[in-house]
Amino acid sequence: MNTKIGTSFGLALLMAIAVFATMFALGMFSTSEVRAEHSGETINGVHNLNFTPGSLAVNKGTSWDVTYSVS
């Protein structure tokens, strides 16, 4: 297609593919475990907070499982 519409669509498609490839390369489509630790004094003895997503699906509305230790 050597028309303006075909060229514009081709460039837009190429840009969309480039955006998704960059996001994939940066790891934006993966959910990793979040961990928070505090060294030193703890407030009310709470330490070792672990945040784990309820689902590994990217666009799923889900909850987070929070576990912690109390001493």
Phi, psi and omega in degrees: 000118180247037178254168179295322180293315179296320179293317180296317179295320179297318178293319178295319179294318178297319178294319179296318178296320179295321178297312180295323178294320178294316179298320178294318181294328180278355177082025182282348180260014179235144176252116179258161181291136178259134182226135178234126177233149179232125178259140181108214182291139177249150178273119181057024176077012181274131177207171180055066176280131177237125177249121181233129179292145179290335180218147178267002177291141187292308187257023182270128174290114187221174178256170178246138175268121181247122176240148180209163179247143178237132177233000000 
